[in-house]
Short mmCIF file of C-alpha atoms and ligand atoms in Angstrom, two decimals:
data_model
loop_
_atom_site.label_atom_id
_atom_site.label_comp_id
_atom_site.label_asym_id
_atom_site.label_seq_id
_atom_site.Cartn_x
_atom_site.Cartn_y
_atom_site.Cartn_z
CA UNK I 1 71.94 96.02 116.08
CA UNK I 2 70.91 95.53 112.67
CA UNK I 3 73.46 96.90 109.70
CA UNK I 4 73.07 96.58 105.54
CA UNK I 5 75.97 95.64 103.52
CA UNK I 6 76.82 95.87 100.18
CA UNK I 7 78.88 93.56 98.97
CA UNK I 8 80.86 94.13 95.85
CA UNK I 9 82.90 90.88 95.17
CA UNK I 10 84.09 91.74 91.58
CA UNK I 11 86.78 89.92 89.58
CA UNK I 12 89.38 87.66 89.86
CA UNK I 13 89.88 87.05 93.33
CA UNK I 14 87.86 89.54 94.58
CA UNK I 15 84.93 87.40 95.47
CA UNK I 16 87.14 84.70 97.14
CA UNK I 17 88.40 86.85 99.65
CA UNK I 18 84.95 89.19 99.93
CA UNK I 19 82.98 85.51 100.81
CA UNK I 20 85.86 84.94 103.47
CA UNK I 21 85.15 88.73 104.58
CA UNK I 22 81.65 88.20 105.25
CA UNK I 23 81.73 84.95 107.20
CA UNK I 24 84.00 86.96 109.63
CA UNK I 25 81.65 89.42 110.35
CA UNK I 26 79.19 87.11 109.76
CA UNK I 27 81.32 85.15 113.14
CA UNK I 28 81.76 88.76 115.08
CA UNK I 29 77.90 88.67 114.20
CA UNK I 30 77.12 86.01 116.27
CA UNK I 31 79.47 86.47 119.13
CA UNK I 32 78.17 90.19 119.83
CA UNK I 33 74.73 90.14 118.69
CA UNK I 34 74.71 92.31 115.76
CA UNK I 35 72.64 91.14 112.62
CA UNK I 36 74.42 91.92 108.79
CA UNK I 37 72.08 91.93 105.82
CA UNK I 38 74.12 91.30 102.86
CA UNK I 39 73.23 91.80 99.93
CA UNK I 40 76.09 91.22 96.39
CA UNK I 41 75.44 93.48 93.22
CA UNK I 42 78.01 92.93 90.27
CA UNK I 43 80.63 95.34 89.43
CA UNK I 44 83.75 95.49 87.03
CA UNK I 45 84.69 93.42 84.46
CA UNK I 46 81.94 90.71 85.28
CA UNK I 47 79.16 93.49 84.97
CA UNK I 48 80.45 94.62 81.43
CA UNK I 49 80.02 90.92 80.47
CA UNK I 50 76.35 91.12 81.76
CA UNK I 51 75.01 94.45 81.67
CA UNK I 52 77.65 96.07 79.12
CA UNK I 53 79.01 98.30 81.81
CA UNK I 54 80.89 98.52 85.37
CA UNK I 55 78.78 100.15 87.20
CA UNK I 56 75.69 99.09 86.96
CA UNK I 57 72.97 101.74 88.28
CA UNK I 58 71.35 99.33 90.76
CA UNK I 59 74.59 98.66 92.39
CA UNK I 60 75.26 101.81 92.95
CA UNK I 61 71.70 101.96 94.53
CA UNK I 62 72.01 99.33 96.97
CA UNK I 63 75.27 100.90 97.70
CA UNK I 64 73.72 104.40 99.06
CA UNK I 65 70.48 101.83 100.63
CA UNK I 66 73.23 100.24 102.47
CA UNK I 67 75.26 101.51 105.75
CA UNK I 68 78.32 100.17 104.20
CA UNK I 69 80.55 98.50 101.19
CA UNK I 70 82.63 95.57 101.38
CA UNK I 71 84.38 95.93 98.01
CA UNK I 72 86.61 93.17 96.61
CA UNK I 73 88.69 93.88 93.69
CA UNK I 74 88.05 94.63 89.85
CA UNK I 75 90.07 94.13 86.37
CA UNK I 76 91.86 91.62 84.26
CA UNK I 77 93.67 90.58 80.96
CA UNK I 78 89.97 89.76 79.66
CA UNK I 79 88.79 93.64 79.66
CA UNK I 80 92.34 94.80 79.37
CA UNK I 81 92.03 95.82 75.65
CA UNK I 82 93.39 100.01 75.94
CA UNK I 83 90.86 100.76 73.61
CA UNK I 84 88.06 99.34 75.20
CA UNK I 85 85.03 101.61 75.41
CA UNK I 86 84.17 100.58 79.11
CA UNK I 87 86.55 99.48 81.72
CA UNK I 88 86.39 97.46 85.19
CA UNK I 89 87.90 99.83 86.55
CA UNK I 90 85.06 102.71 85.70
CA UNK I 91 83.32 100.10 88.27
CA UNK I 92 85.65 101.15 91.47
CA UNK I 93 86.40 104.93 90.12
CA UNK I 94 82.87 105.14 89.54
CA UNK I 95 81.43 104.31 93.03
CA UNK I 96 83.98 106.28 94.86
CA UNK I 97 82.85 108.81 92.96
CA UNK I 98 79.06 108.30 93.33
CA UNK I 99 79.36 107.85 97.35
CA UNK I 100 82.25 110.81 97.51
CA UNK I 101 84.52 108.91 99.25
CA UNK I 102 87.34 111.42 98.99
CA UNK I 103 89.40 110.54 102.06
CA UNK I 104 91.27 106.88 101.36
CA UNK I 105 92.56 105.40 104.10
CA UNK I 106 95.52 103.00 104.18
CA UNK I 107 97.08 101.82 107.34
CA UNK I 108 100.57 100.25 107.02
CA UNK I 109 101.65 98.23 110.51
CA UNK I 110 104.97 96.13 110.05
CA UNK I 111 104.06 93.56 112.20
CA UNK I 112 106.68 91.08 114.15
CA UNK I 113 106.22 87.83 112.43
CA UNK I 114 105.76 89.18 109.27
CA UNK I 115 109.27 90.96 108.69
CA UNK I 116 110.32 88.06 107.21
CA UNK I 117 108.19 88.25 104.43
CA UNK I 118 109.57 91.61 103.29
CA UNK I 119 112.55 92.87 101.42
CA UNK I 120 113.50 94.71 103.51
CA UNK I 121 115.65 94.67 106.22
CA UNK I 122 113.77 93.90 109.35
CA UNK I 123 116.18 96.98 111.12
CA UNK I 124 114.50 99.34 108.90
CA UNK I 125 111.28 98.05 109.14
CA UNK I 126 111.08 98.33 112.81
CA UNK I 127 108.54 100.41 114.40
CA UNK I 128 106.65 101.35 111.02
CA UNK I 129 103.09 102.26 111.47
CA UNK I 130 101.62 104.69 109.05
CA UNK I 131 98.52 105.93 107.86
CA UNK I 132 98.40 106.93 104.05
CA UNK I 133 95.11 109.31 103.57
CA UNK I 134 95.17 108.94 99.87
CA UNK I 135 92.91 111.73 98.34
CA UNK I 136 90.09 110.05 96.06
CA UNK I 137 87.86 111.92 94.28
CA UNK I 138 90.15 114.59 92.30
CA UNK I 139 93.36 115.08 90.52
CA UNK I 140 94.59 112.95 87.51
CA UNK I 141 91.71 110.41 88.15
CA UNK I 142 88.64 112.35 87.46
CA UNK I 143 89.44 116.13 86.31
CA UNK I 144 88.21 117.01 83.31
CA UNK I 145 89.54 117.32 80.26
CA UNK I 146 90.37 113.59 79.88
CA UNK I 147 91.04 112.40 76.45
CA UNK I 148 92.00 111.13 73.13
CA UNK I 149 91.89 112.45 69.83
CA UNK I 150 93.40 112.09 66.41
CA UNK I 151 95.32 115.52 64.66
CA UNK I 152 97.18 116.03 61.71
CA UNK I 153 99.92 115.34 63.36
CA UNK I 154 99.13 112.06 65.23
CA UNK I 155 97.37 111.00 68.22
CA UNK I 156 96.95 113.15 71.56
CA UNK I 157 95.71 112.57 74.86
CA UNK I 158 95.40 114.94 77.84
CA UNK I 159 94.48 113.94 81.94
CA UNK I 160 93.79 117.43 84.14
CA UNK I 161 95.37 117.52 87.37
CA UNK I 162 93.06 119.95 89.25
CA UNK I 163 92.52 120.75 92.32
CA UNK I 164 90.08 123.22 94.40
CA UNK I 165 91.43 124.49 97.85
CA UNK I 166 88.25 122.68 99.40
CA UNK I 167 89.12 119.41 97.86
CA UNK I 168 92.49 120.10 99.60
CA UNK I 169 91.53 121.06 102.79
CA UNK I 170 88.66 118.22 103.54
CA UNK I 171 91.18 115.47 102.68
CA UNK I 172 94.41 117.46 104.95
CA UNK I 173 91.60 117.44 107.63
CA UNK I 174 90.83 113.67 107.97
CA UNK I 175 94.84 112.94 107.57
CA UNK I 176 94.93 115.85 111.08
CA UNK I 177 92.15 114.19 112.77
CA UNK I 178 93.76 110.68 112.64
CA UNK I 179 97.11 112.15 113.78
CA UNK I 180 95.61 113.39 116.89
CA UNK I 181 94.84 110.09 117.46
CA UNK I 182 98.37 108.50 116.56
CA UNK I 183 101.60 110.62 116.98
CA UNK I 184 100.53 113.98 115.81
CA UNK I 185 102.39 113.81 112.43
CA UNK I 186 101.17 114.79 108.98
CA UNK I 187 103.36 114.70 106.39
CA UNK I 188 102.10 116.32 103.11
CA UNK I 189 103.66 115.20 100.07
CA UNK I 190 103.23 117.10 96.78
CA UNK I 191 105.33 118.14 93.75
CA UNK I 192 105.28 122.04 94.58
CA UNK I 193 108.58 122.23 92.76
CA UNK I 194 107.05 121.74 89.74
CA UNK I 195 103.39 121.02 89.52
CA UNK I 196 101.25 124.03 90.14
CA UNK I 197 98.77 122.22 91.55
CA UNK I 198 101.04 120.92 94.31
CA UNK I 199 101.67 124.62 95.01
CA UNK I 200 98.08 125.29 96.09
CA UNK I 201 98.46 121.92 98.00
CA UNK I 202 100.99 122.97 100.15
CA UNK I 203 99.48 126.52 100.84
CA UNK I 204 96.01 124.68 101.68
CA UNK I 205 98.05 122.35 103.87
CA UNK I 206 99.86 124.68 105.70
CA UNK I 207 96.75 126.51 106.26
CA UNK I 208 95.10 123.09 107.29
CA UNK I 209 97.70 122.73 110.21
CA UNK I 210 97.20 126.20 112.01
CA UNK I 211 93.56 124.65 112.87
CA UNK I 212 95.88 121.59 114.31
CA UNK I 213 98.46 122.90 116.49
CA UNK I 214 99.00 120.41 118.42
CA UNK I 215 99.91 118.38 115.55
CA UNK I 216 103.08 118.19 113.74
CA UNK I 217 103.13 118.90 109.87
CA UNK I 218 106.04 118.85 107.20
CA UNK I 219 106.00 119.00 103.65
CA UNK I 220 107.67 116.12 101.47
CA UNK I 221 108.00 115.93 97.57
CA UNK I 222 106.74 113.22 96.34
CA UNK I 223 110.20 111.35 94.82
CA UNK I 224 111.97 112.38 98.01
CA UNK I 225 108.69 110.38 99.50
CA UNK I 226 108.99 107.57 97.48
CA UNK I 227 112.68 107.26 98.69
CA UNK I 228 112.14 107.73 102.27
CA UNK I 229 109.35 105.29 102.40
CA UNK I 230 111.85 102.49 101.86
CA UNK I 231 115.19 104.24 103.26
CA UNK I 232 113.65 105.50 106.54
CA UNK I 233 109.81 104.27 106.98
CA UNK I 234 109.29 104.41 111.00
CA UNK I 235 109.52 108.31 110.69
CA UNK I 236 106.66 108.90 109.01
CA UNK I 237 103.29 108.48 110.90
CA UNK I 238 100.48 110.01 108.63
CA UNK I 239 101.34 110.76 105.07
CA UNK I 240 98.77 112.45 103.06
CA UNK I 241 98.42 112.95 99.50
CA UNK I 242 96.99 113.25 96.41
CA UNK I 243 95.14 110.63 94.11
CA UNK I 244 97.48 109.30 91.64
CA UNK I 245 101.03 110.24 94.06
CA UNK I 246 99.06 107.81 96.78
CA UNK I 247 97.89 105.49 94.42
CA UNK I 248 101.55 104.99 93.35
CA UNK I 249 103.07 105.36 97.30
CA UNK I 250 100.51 102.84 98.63
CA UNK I 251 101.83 99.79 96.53
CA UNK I 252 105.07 101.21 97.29
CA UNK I 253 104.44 101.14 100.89
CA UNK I 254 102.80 97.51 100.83
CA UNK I 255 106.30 96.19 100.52
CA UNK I 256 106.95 97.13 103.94
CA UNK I 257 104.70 94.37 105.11
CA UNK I 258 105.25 91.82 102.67
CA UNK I 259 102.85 91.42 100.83
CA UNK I 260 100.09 93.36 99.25
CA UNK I 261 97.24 90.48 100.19
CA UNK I 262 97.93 91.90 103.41
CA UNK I 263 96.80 95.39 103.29
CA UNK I 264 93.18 96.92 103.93
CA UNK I 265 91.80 100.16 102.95
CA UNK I 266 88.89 102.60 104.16
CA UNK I 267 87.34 105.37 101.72
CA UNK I 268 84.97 107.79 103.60
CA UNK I 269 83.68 110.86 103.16
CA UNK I 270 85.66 112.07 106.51
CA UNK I 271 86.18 110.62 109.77
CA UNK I 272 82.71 110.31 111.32
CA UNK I 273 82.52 111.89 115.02
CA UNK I 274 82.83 109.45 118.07
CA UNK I 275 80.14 106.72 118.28
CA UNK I 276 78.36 107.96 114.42
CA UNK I 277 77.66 105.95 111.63
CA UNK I 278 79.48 107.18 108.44
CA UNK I 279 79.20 105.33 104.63
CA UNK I 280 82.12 103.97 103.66
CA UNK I 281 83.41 101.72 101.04
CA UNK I 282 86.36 99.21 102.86
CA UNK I 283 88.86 97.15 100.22
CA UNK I 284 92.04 95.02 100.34
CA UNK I 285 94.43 97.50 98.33
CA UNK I 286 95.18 94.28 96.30
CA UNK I 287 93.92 93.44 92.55
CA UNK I 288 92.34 91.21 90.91
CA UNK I 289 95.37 88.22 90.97
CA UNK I 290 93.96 86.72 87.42
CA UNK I 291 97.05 84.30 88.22
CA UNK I 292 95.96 82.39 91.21
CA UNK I 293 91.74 83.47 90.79
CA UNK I 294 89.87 80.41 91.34
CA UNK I 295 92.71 78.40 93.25
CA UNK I 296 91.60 79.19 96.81
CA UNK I 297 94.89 80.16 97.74
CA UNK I 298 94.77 84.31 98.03
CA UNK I 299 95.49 85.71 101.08
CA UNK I 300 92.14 87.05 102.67
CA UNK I 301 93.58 88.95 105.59
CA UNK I 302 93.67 92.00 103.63
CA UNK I 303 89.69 91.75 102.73
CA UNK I 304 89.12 90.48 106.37
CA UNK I 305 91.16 93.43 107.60
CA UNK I 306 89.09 95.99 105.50
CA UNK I 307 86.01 94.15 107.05
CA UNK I 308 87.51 95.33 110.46
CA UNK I 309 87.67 98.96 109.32
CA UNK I 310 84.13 98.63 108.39
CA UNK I 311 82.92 97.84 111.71
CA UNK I 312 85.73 100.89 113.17
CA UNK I 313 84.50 103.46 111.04
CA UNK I 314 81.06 102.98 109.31
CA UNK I 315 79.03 100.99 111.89
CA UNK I 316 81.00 102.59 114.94
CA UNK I 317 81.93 99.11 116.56
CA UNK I 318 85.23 99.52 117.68
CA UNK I 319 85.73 96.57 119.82
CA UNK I 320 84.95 94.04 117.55
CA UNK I 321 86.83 95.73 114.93
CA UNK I 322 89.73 95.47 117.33
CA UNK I 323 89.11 91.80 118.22
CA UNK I 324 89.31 90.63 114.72
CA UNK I 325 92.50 92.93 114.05
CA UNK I 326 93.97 90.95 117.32
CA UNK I 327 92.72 87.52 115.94
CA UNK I 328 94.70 88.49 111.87
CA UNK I 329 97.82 89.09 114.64
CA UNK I 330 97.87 85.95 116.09
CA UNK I 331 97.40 83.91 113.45
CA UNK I 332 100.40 85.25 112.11
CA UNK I 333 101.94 85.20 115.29
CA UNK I 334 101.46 81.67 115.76
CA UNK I 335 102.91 81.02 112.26
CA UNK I 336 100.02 80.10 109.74
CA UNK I 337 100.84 81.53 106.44
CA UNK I 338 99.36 82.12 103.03
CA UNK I 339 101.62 81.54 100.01
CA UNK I 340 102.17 84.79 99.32
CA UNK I 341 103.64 85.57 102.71
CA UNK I 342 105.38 81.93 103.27
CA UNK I 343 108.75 81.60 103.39
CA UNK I 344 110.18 78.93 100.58
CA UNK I 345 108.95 75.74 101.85
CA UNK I 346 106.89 76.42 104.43
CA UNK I 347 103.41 74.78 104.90
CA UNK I 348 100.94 77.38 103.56
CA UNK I 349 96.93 77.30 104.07
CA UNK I 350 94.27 78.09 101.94
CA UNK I 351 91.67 81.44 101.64
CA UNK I 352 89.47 79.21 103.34
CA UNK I 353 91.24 77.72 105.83
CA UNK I 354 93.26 80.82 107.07
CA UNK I 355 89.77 82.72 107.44
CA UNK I 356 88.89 79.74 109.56
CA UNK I 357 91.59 80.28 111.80
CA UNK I 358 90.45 84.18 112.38
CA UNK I 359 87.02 83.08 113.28
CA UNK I 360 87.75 80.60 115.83
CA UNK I 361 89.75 83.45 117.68
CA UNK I 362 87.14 85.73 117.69
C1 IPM E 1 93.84 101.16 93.80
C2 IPM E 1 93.80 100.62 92.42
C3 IPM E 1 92.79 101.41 91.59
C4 IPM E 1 93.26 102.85 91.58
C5 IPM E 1 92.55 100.88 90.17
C6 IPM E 1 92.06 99.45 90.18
C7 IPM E 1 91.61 101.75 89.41
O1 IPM E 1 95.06 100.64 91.84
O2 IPM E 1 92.79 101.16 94.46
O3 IPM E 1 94.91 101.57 94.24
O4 IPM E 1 94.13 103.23 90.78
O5 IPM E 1 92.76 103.62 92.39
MG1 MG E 2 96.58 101.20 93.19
#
């Protein structure tokens, strides 16, 4: 078969780890006989340099031409200025928004061999598979108003956190939906002691779960989430949540495997139905890494990973998202390490080389 990608490289390190991205499924390609037309389009800081903006209107055109988006990473101390007029990061917001990716996936497997590599006690970390369905398109992010403005009396500023009960309920269905797959746990976390908001959250949730029953939910505040996610993480299975509470969880819960070059992501506009095609946009949860850019030494499992999600979710391909997901395993089973996962002096490889490594498995 015959699929168009976009491919969104960005900033920073975002294009090392994309390229490393497509030459896997550029490998899976070859093995299974499917044909990839990529084609790159700038976003994020980069694009402001050129066109004076992040998201340039032709890349968000070859973005809906294209079956699917292989997203890198955007930002850095360049366009970091607060009072900049455009940002890198209107570049990512931007094309969520755009596609309506409102359902943002982010699996969280503790592997074996990686235990090591986190803080954490490797009895706590035992077991820990979860899902974070991250909602995308709402809340704090985009609700209007958003602002700044000069009184009398000084400066103001004002973000809306709003939410509709459909802009609940489509994200609380995608979290149910990959339960049913997975242990049959939700676990909705909100702020419903406080936050209005979270009130309607937890009614729409609750209301989401009757059409589920054969899935378990429970409600979780959010700082009683952000607790349990390091005292207790095997019990949860899928957590979902709002935009900025998951933004915030999800580098919280990248701990748990070490490192955050390890972690994929998926944003979809809902689980497509068995063997359908669905848009998506698939990114390593990771930034921009302005420290190490340009050294060929970032992790690219996380981008490679995301690459396997693509193949699970937009383009329907399953098994070869599976085989690459097996081939990331055993590289780290059989002890190759990027520096960010190394222990101190251990031999560490390269973007490059540890990409290399995934595609002779495959
Ligand atoms: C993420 C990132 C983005 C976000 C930034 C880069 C805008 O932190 O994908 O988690 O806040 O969504
Ligand atoms: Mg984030």
């Amino acid at each position: 078969m015959e699929f168009k990608i976009a491919v969104l490289g960005g900033d920073g390190i975002g294009p090392e780890v994309t390229a490393e991205a497509v030459r896997v499924l550029e490998a899976i390609g070859r093995k299974r006989g499917h044909t990839f037309q990529f084609s790159e389009a700038p976003v994020g800081g980069n694009a402001i340099d050129r066109y004076g903006m992040a998201l340039p209107q032709e890349t968000v055109r070859l973005a809906k031409q294209s079956d699917a988006v292989l997203f890198g990473a955007v930002g850095g101390p360049k366009w970091d200025d607060p009072r900049a007029k455009v940002r890198p990061e209107d570049g990512i917001l931007g094309i969520r928004k755009a596609l309506g990716l409102f359902a943002n996936l982010r699996p969280v497997k503790v592997s074996p061999q990686l235990m090591e590599a986190s803080p954490l006690k490797p009895s706590l970390l035992q077991g820990v598979d979860i899902v974070v369905v991250r909602e995308l398109t709402g809340g704090l992010y985009f609700a209007k108003p958003k602002k700044r403005w000069e009184t009398a009396r000084g400066r103001r500023a004002v973000d809306t956190l709003r939410y509709t009960e459909q802009e609940v309920r489509r994200v609380m269905r995608v979290g149910f939906t990959l339960a049913q797959g997975r242990k049959n746990r939700v676990t909705s976390v909100d702020k419903a002691n406080v936050l209005e908001s979270s009130r309607l959250w937890r009614e729409v949730a609750m209301e989401t779960a009757k059409e589920f029953p054969g899935v378990v939910m429970d409600n979780m505040l959010v700082d009683t989430a952000a607790m349990q996610l390091v005292r207790s993480p095997a019990r949860f299975d899928v957590i979902v949540t709002e935009n900025m509470f998951g933004d915030i969880l999800t580098d919280e819960a990248a701990v748990l495997v070490g490192s955050m070059g390890m972690l994929p992501s998926a944003s979809l506009a809902g689980i497509p139905q068995a063997g359908q095609r669905a848009m998506g946009l698939y990114e390593p949860i990771h930034g921009t890494a302005p420290d190490i850019a340009g050294k060929g030494i970032a992790n690219p499992l996380g981008a490679i990973l995301s690459a396997a999600l693509l193949l699970r979710y937009s383009l329907s391909l399953e098994a070869e998202a599976r085989t690459i997901e097996l081939a990331v395993d055993k590289v780290l089973a059989d002890g190759y390490r990027s520096p960010d996962i190394a222990r101190p002096g251990e031999r560490t490889l390269q973007t490059r080389e540890m990409a290399d490594l995934v595609i002779g498995l495959l």
